[in-house]
Coordinates of N, CA and C in Angstrom, one line a residue:
M1 N 0.8 -1.2 0.0 CA 0.0 0.0 0.0 C 0.9 1.2 0.0
S2 N 0.6 2.2 -0.8 CA 1.3 3.4 -0.9 C 1.0 4.3 0.3
K3 N 1.9 5.3 0.6 CA 1.7 6.2 1.7 C 0.4 7.0 1.5
K4 N 0.1 7.3 0.2 CA -1.1 8.1 -0.1 C -2.3 7.3 0.3
E5 N -2.3 6.0 0.0 CA -3.4 5.1 0.3 C -3.5 4.9 1.9
A6 N -2.3 4.8 2.5 CA -2.3 4.6 3.9 C -2.9 5.9 4.6
I7 N -2.6 7.0 4.1 CA -3.2 8.3 4.7 C -4.7 8.2 4.5
L8 N -5.2 7.9 3.4 CA -6.7 7.8 3.2 C -7.3 6.8 4.1
D9 N -6.7 5.6 4.3 CA -7.2 4.6 5.2 C -7.2 5.1 6.6
A10 N -6.1 5.7 7.0 CA -6.0 6.2 8.4 C -7.0 7.3 8.7
A11 N -7.2 8.2 7.7 CA -8.1 9.3 7.9 C -9.6 8.7 8.0
L12 N -9.9 7.8 7.1 CA -11.2 7.2 7.1 C -11.5 6.5 8.5
K13 N -10.5 5.8 9.0 CA -10.7 5.1 10.3 C -10.9 6.2 11.4
L14 N -10.1 7.2 11.4 CA -10.2 8.2 12.5 C -11.4 9.1 12.3
F15 N -11.7 9.5 11.1 CA -12.9 10.2 10.9 C -14.2 9.5 11.4
T16 N -14.2 8.2 11.1 CA -15.3 7.3 11.5 C -15.4 7.2 13.0
E17 N -14.2 7.1 13.7 CA -14.2 6.9 15.1 C -14.4 8.2 15.9
H18 N -13.9 9.3 15.4 CA -13.9 10.5 16.2 C -14.6 11.7 15.5
G19 N -14.9 11.6 14.3 CA -15.5 12.7 13.5 C -14.4 13.5 12.8
V20 N -14.7 14.2 11.8 CA -13.8 15.0 11.0 C -13.2 16.1 11.8
R21 N -14.0 16.9 12.5 CA -13.5 18.0 13.3 C -12.6 17.6 14.4
A22 N -12.9 16.5 15.0 CA -12.1 16.1 16.2 C -10.8 15.4 15.8
T23 N -10.6 15.1 14.6 CA -9.4 14.4 14.1 C -8.4 15.3 13.6
S24 N -7.2 15.3 14.1 CA -6.2 16.2 13.7 C -5.3 15.5 12.6
T25 N -4.7 16.3 11.8 CA -3.8 15.8 10.8 C -2.6 15.1 11.5
R26 N -2.3 15.5 12.6 CA -1.2 14.9 13.4 C -1.6 13.4 13.8
S27 N -2.8 13.2 14.2 CA -3.3 11.9 14.5 C -3.4 11.0 13.3
I28 N -3.8 11.6 12.2 CA -3.8 10.8 10.9 C -2.4 10.4 10.5
A29 N -1.5 11.3 10.6 CA -0.1 11.0 10.3 C 0.4 9.8 11.2
A30 N 0.1 9.9 12.5 CA 0.6 8.9 13.4 C -0.1 7.5 13.0
E31 N -1.4 7.5 12.7 CA -2.1 6.3 12.3 C -1.5 5.7 11.0
A32 N -1.1 6.6 10.1 CA -0.6 6.2 8.8 C 0.9 5.9 8.8
H33 N 1.5 6.1 10.0 CA 3.0 6.0 10.1 C 3.7 6.8 9.0
T34 N 3.3 8.1 9.0 CA 3.9 9.0 8.1 C 4.0 10.4 8.7
S35 N 4.4 11.4 8.0 CA 4.5 12.7 8.5 C 3.3 13.6 8.1
E36 N 3.0 14.6 8.9 CA 2.0 15.6 8.6 C 2.3 16.2 7.3
A37 N 3.6 16.5 7.1 CA 4.0 17.2 5.8 C 3.6 16.4 4.6
L38 N 3.7 15.1 4.7 CA 3.3 14.2 3.5 C 1.8 14.3 3.3
I39 N 1.0 14.4 4.4 CA -0.5 14.6 4.2 C -0.7 15.9 3.4
F40 N -0.1 17.0 3.8 CA -0.3 18.3 3.2 C 0.3 18.3 1.8
K41 N 1.3 17.5 1.5 CA 1.9 17.4 0.2 C 0.9 16.7 -0.8
H42 N 0.3 15.6 -0.3 CA -0.6 14.9 -1.1 C -2.0 15.5 -1.2
Y43 N -2.5 16.1 -0.1 CA -3.9 16.5 -0.1 C -4.1 18.0 0.2
G44 N -3.1 18.7 0.7 CA -3.2 20.1 0.9 C -3.9 20.6 2.2
S45 N -5.0 19.9 2.5 CA -5.7 20.3 3.7 C -6.5 19.1 4.2
K46 N -7.0 19.1 5.4 CA -7.9 18.1 5.9 C -9.2 18.0 5.1
D47 N -9.7 19.1 4.7 CA -10.9 19.1 3.9 C -10.7 18.5 2.5
R48 N -9.6 18.7 1.9 CA -9.3 18.0 0.6 C -9.0 16.5 0.8
L49 N -8.5 16.2 2.0 CA -8.3 14.8 2.3 C -9.7 14.1 2.5
L50 N -10.6 14.8 3.2 CA -12.0 14.2 3.3 C -12.6 14.1 1.9
E51 N -12.4 15.1 1.0 CA -13.0 15.0 -0.3 C -12.4 13.9 -1.1
A52 N -11.1 13.6 -0.9 CA -10.5 12.4 -1.6 C -11.2 11.1 -1.1
I53 N -11.5 11.0 0.2 CA -12.1 9.8 0.7 C -13.5 9.7 0.1
L54 N -14.3 10.8 0.1 CA -15.6 10.8 -0.5 C -15.6 10.4 -2.0
K55 N -14.7 11.1 -2.7 CA -14.6 10.8 -4.1 C -14.3 9.3 -4.4
K56 N -13.3 8.8 -3.7 CA -12.9 7.4 -3.9 C -14.0 6.5 -3.6
A57 N -14.7 6.7 -2.4 CA -15.8 5.8 -2.0 C -17.0 5.9 -2.9
Y58 N -17.4 7.1 -3.3 CA -18.5 7.2 -4.2 C -18.2 6.7 -5.6
Q59 N -17.0 6.8 -6.1 CA -16.7 6.2 -7.4 C -16.8 4.7 -7.3
A60 N -16.3 4.1 -6.3 CA -16.4 2.7 -6.1 C -17.8 2.2 -6.0
S61 N -18.6 3.0 -5.2 CA -20.0 2.7 -5.0 C -20.8 2.8 -6.3
A62 N -20.5 3.8 -7.1 CA -21.1 4.0 -8.4 C -20.8 2.9 -9.3
L63 N -19.6 2.4 -9.4 CA -19.3 1.2 -10.2 C -20.1 0.0 -9.8
E64 N -20.1 -0.2 -8.5 CA -20.8 -1.4 -7.9 C -22.3 -1.3 -8.2
T65 N -22.8 -0.1 -8.0 CA -24.2 0.1 -8.2 C -24.6 0.0 -9.7
N66 N -23.8 0.5 -10.6 CA -24.1 0.4 -12.0 C -24.2 -1.0 -12.4
V67 N -23.3 -1.9 -12.0 CA -23.3 -3.3 -12.3 C -24.5 -3.9 -11.7
Y68 N -24.9 -3.6 -10.5 CA -26.0 -4.2 -9.8 C -27.4 -3.8 -10.4
L69 N -27.4 -2.6 -11.0 CA -28.7 -2.1 -11.5 C -28.9 -2.1 -13.0
K70 N -27.9 -2.5 -13.7 CA -27.9 -2.4 -15.2 C -28.8 -3.4 -15.8
G71 N -29.5 -2.9 -16.8 CA -30.3 -3.8 -17.7 C -31.5 -4.5 -17.0
L72 N -32.1 -3.9 -16.0 CA -33.2 -4.5 -15.2 C -34.5 -4.0 -15.7
T73 N -35.5 -4.8 -15.6 CA -36.9 -4.4 -15.8 C -37.3 -3.4 -14.7
A74 N -38.4 -2.7 -14.8 CA -38.8 -1.7 -13.8 C -39.0 -2.3 -12.5
R75 N -39.6 -3.5 -12.4 CA -39.9 -4.2 -11.1 C -38.5 -4.6 -10.5
E76 N -37.6 -5.2 -11.3 CA -36.3 -5.6 -10.8 C -35.5 -4.4 -10.3
Y77 N -35.6 -3.3 -11.1 CA -34.8 -2.2 -10.6 C -35.3 -1.7 -9.3
I78 N -36.6 -1.6 -9.1 CA -37.1 -1.1 -7.8 C -36.7 -2.1 -6.7
S79 N -36.8 -3.4 -7.0 CA -36.5 -4.4 -6.0 C -35.0 -4.3 -5.6
N80 N -34.1 -4.1 -6.6 CA -32.7 -4.0 -6.3 C -32.3 -2.7 -5.6
M81 N -33.1 -1.6 -5.9 CA -32.8 -0.4 -5.2 C -33.2 -0.5 -3.8
I82 N -34.2 -1.2 -3.5 CA -34.6 -1.5 -2.1 C -33.5 -2.2 -1.3
E83 N -32.8 -3.1 -2.1 CA -31.7 -3.9 -1.4 C -30.4 -3.2 -1.5
L84 N -30.3 -2.1 -2.2 CA -29.0 -1.4 -2.3 C -28.3 -1.0 -1.0
P85 N -29.1 -0.6 0.0 CA -28.4 -0.3 1.3 C -27.6 -1.5 1.9
I86 N -28.1 -2.7 1.7 CA -27.3 -3.9 2.1 C -26.0 -4.0 1.4
L87 N -26.1 -3.9 0.1 CA -24.9 -4.0 -0.8 C -23.9 -2.9 -0.4
L88 N -24.3 -1.7 -0.3 CA -23.4 -0.6 0.0 C -22.7 -0.7 1.3
T89 N -23.6 -0.9 2.4 CA -23.0 -0.9 3.7 C -22.2 -2.2 4.0
R90 N -22.4 -3.2 3.2 CA -21.6 -4.4 3.4 C -20.2 -4.3 2.6
S91 N -20.2 -3.6 1.5 CA -19.0 -3.5 0.7 C -18.0 -2.5 1.3
N92 N -18.5 -1.5 1.9 CA -17.6 -0.5 2.5 C -18.1 0.1 3.8
P93 N -18.2 -0.8 4.8 CA -18.9 -0.4 6.1 C -18.3 0.8 6.8
D94 N -17.0 1.0 6.8 CA -16.3 2.1 7.5 C -16.7 3.4 6.8
F95 N -16.7 3.4 5.5 CA -17.1 4.7 4.8 C -18.5 5.0 5.1
W96 N -19.5 4.1 5.0 CA -20.9 4.4 5.2 C -21.1 4.8 6.6
E97 N -20.4 4.2 7.6 CA -20.5 4.7 9.0 C -20.1 6.1 9.1
M98 N -18.9 6.4 8.5 CA -18.4 7.8 8.6 C -19.4 8.7 7.9
Q99 N -19.9 8.3 6.7 CA -20.9 9.2 6.0 C -22.1 9.4 6.8
Y100 N -22.6 8.4 7.5 CA -23.8 8.5 8.4 C -23.5 9.6 9.4
K101 N -22.3 9.6 10.0 CA -22.0 10.5 11.1 C -21.9 11.9 10.6
I102 N -21.4 12.1 9.4 CA -21.1 13.5 9.0 C -22.0 14.1 8.0
I103 N -22.9 13.4 7.3 CA -23.6 13.9 6.2 C -24.6 15.0 6.6
A104 N -25.1 15.0 7.8 CA -26.1 16.1 8.1 C -25.4 17.4 8.3
L105 N -24.2 17.4 8.7 CA -23.5 18.7 9.0 C -22.4 19.1 8.0
N106 N -22.1 18.2 7.1 CA -21.0 18.5 6.1 C -21.6 18.7 4.7
P107 N -21.6 19.9 4.2 CA -22.1 20.1 2.9 C -21.4 19.4 1.8
L108 N -20.1 19.2 1.9 CA -19.4 18.4 0.9 C -19.9 17.0 0.8
S109 N -20.0 16.4 2.0 CA -20.5 15.0 2.1 C -21.9 14.9 1.6
S110 N -22.7 15.8 1.9 CA -24.1 15.8 1.4 C -24.2 16.0 -0.1
R111 N -23.3 16.8 -0.7 CA -23.3 17.0 -2.1 C -22.9 15.8 -2.9
Y112 N -21.9 15.1 -2.4 CA -21.4 13.9 -3.0 C -22.5 12.8 -3.0
H113 N -23.2 12.8 -1.9 CA -24.3 11.8 -1.8 C -25.5 12.1 -2.7
E114 N -25.8 13.4 -2.8 CA -26.9 13.8 -3.7 C -26.6 13.5 -5.2
N115 N -25.3 13.8 -5.5 CA -24.9 13.5 -6.9 C -24.9 12.0 -7.2
F116 N -24.5 11.2 -6.2 CA -24.5 9.7 -6.3 C -26.0 9.2 -6.5
M117 N -26.9 9.8 -5.8 CA -28.3 9.3 -5.9 C -29.2 9.8 -7.0
R118 N -28.8 11.0 -7.6 CA -29.6 11.6 -8.6 C -30.0 10.7 -9.8
P119 N -29.0 9.9 -10.4 CA -29.4 9.1 -11.5 C -30.5 8.0 -11.0
C120 N -30.4 7.6 -9.8 CA -31.3 6.6 -9.3 C -32.7 7.2 -9.2
Q121 N -32.8 8.4 -8.9 CA -34.1 9.1 -8.8 C -34.8 9.2 -10.2
L122 N -34.0 9.5 -11.2 CA -34.5 9.6 -12.5 C -35.0 8.2 -13.0
R123 N -34.2 7.2 -12.8 CA -34.6 5.9 -13.2 C -35.8 5.4 -12.5
L124 N -35.8 5.6 -11.1 CA -37.0 5.2 -10.4 C -38.3 5.8 -10.9
T125 N -38.2 7.1 -11.2 CA -39.3 7.8 -11.7 C -39.8 7.1 -13.0
E126 N -38.9 6.8 -13.9 CA -39.2 6.1 -15.1 C -39.9 4.7 -14.8
C127 N -39.3 4.0 -13.8 CA -39.9 2.7 -13.4 C -41.3 2.8 -12.9
F128 N -41.5 3.8 -12.0 CA -42.9 3.9 -11.5 C -43.8 4.4 -12.6
R129 N -43.4 5.2 -13.5 CA -44.2 5.6 -14.6 C -44.6 4.4 -15.5
E130 N -43.6 3.6 -15.8 CA -43.8 2.3 -16.6 C -44.8 1.4 -15.9
L131 N -44.8 1.4 -14.6 CA -45.7 0.5 -13.8 C -47.0 1.2 -13.5
N132 N -47.2 2.3 -14.1 CA -48.5 3.0 -14.1 C -48.9 3.5 -12.7
Y133 N -47.9 3.9 -11.9 CA -48.2 4.6 -10.6 C -48.7 6.0 -10.9
S134 N -49.7 6.4 -10.1 CA -50.4 7.7 -10.4 C -49.4 8.9 -10.3
N135 N -48.4 8.9 -9.4 CA -47.5 10.0 -9.3 C -46.1 9.4 -9.2
P136 N -45.5 9.1 -10.3 CA -44.2 8.4 -10.3 C -43.1 9.3 -9.7
E137 N -43.1 10.6 -9.8 CA -42.1 11.5 -9.2 C -42.1 11.4 -7.7
L138 N -43.3 11.4 -7.1 CA -43.4 11.3 -5.7 C -43.1 9.9 -5.2
E139 N -43.5 8.9 -5.9 CA -43.1 7.5 -5.5 C -41.6 7.4 -5.5
A140 N -40.9 7.9 -6.5 CA -39.5 7.8 -6.5 C -38.9 8.5 -5.4
E141 N -39.3 9.7 -5.1 CA -38.8 10.5 -4.0 C -39.1 9.8 -2.6
L142 N -40.3 9.2 -2.5 CA -40.6 8.5 -1.2 C -39.7 7.3 -1.0
L143 N -39.5 6.5 -2.1 CA -38.7 5.3 -2.0 C -37.2 5.7 -1.6
L144 N -36.8 6.8 -2.2 CA -35.4 7.2 -1.9 C -35.3 7.7 -0.5
I145 N -36.3 8.3 0.0 CA -36.3 8.7 1.4 C -36.2 7.5 2.3
H146 N -36.9 6.5 2.0 CA -36.8 5.2 2.7 C -35.4 4.6 2.6
I147 N -34.9 4.5 1.4 CA -33.6 4.0 1.2 C -32.5 4.8 1.9
D148 N -32.6 6.1 1.9 CA -31.7 6.9 2.7 C -31.8 6.6 4.2
G149 N -32.9 6.5 4.7 CA -33.1 6.1 6.1 C -32.5 4.7 6.4
I150 N -32.7 3.8 5.5 CA -32.3 2.4 5.7 C -30.8 2.3 5.7
W151 N -30.1 2.9 4.7 CA -28.6 2.8 4.8 C -28.1 3.5 6.0
K152 N -28.7 4.5 6.5 CA -28.2 5.2 7.7 C -28.4 4.3 8.9
Y153 N -29.6 3.6 8.9 CA -29.9 2.7 10.0 C -28.9 1.6 10.0
F154 N -28.6 1.0 8.9 CA -27.7 -0.1 8.8 C -26.3 0.3 9.2
A155 N -25.9 1.5 8.7 CA -24.5 2.0 9.1 C -24.4 2.3 10.6
A156 N -25.4 2.7 11.2 CA -25.4 3.1 12.6 C -25.5 1.9 13.5
H157 N -26.2 0.8 13.1 CA -26.6 -0.2 14.0 C -25.9 -1.6 13.8
K158 N -25.1 -1.7 12.8 CA -24.3 -3.0 12.6 C -25.2 -4.2 12.7
L159 N -26.3 -4.3 12.1 CA -27.2 -5.4 12.1 C -26.5 -6.6 11.4
D160 N -26.9 -7.8 11.8 CA -26.5 -9.0 11.0 C -27.2 -9.0 9.7
V161 N -26.7 -9.7 8.7 CA -27.2 -9.8 7.4 C -28.7 -10.3 7.4
A162 N -29.0 -11.3 8.2 CA -30.3 -11.9 8.3 C -31.3 -10.9 8.7
K163 N -31.0 -10.0 9.6 CA -32.0 -9.0 10.1 C -32.1 -8.0 9.0
K164 N -31.0 -7.6 8.3 CA -31.1 -6.6 7.2 C -32.0 -7.2 6.1
K165 N -31.9 -8.5 5.8 CA -32.7 -9.1 4.7 C -34.2 -9.1 5.0
V166 N -34.5 -9.3 6.3 CA -35.9 -9.3 6.7 C -36.5 -7.9 6.6
L167 N -35.8 -6.9 6.9 CA -36.2 -5.5 6.8 C -36.4 -5.2 5.3
I168 N -35.5 -5.6 4.4 CA -35.6 -5.4 3.0 C -36.8 -6.1 2.4
E169 N -37.0 -7.4 2.8 CA -38.1 -8.2 2.3 C -39.4 -7.5 2.7
C170 N -39.5 -6.9 3.8 CA -40.7 -6.2 4.3 C -41.0 -5.0 3.3
M171 N -39.9 -4.3 2.9 CA -40.1 -3.2 2.0 C -40.5 -3.7 0.6
R172 N -40.0 -4.8 0.2 CA -40.4 -5.4 -1.1 C -41.8 -5.8 -1.1
Q173 N -42.3 -6.3 0.0 CA -43.7 -6.7 0.1 C -44.6 -5.5 -0.1
K174 N -44.2 -4.4 0.5 CA -45.0 -3.2 0.4 C -45.2 -2.7 -1.1
Y175 N -44.2 -3.0 -1.9 CA -44.3 -2.7 -3.4 C -44.7 -3.9 -4.2
K176 N -45.1 -5.0 -3.5 CA -45.6 -6.2 -4.2 C -44.5 -6.7 -5.2
L177 N -43.3 -6.8 -4.7 CA -42.2 -7.2 -5.6 C -41.8 -8.6 -5.3

């Protein structure tokens, strides 16, 4: 692992444990077994370091999500969107736990998440329209509100997979999927 990657991993770990504001670049350097100067050389500031973490994690999530949701019928897409919180929180639990903790107070974090979810909202609207829902835009928005709450709940509570699947199945039943 490169020093640059070690810094990202250390920062993610400490941001998750202590929050962004409470984590110093000095503590990140110690965790990464490097110098503070190297952090500033690679990232310039703690905010840009956080942005690098967000960018990397959302790029990975977008790739994973695209593969998971590509080429599906409307019903399959909605069903897989309902299950998306399991996929995301299982594939990168530290990131999603950090994101859960900071998203409400960090505009950068919030913006990355909104950009990540925007294509899903458009596709969900199309799906609900195709399935003849009376208000597809509101249905898509409502489902995304549920999904947003579910991934946050999963990130915060570290549920076992069986419990997560039961909750997801309950959501699927509500949509008769």
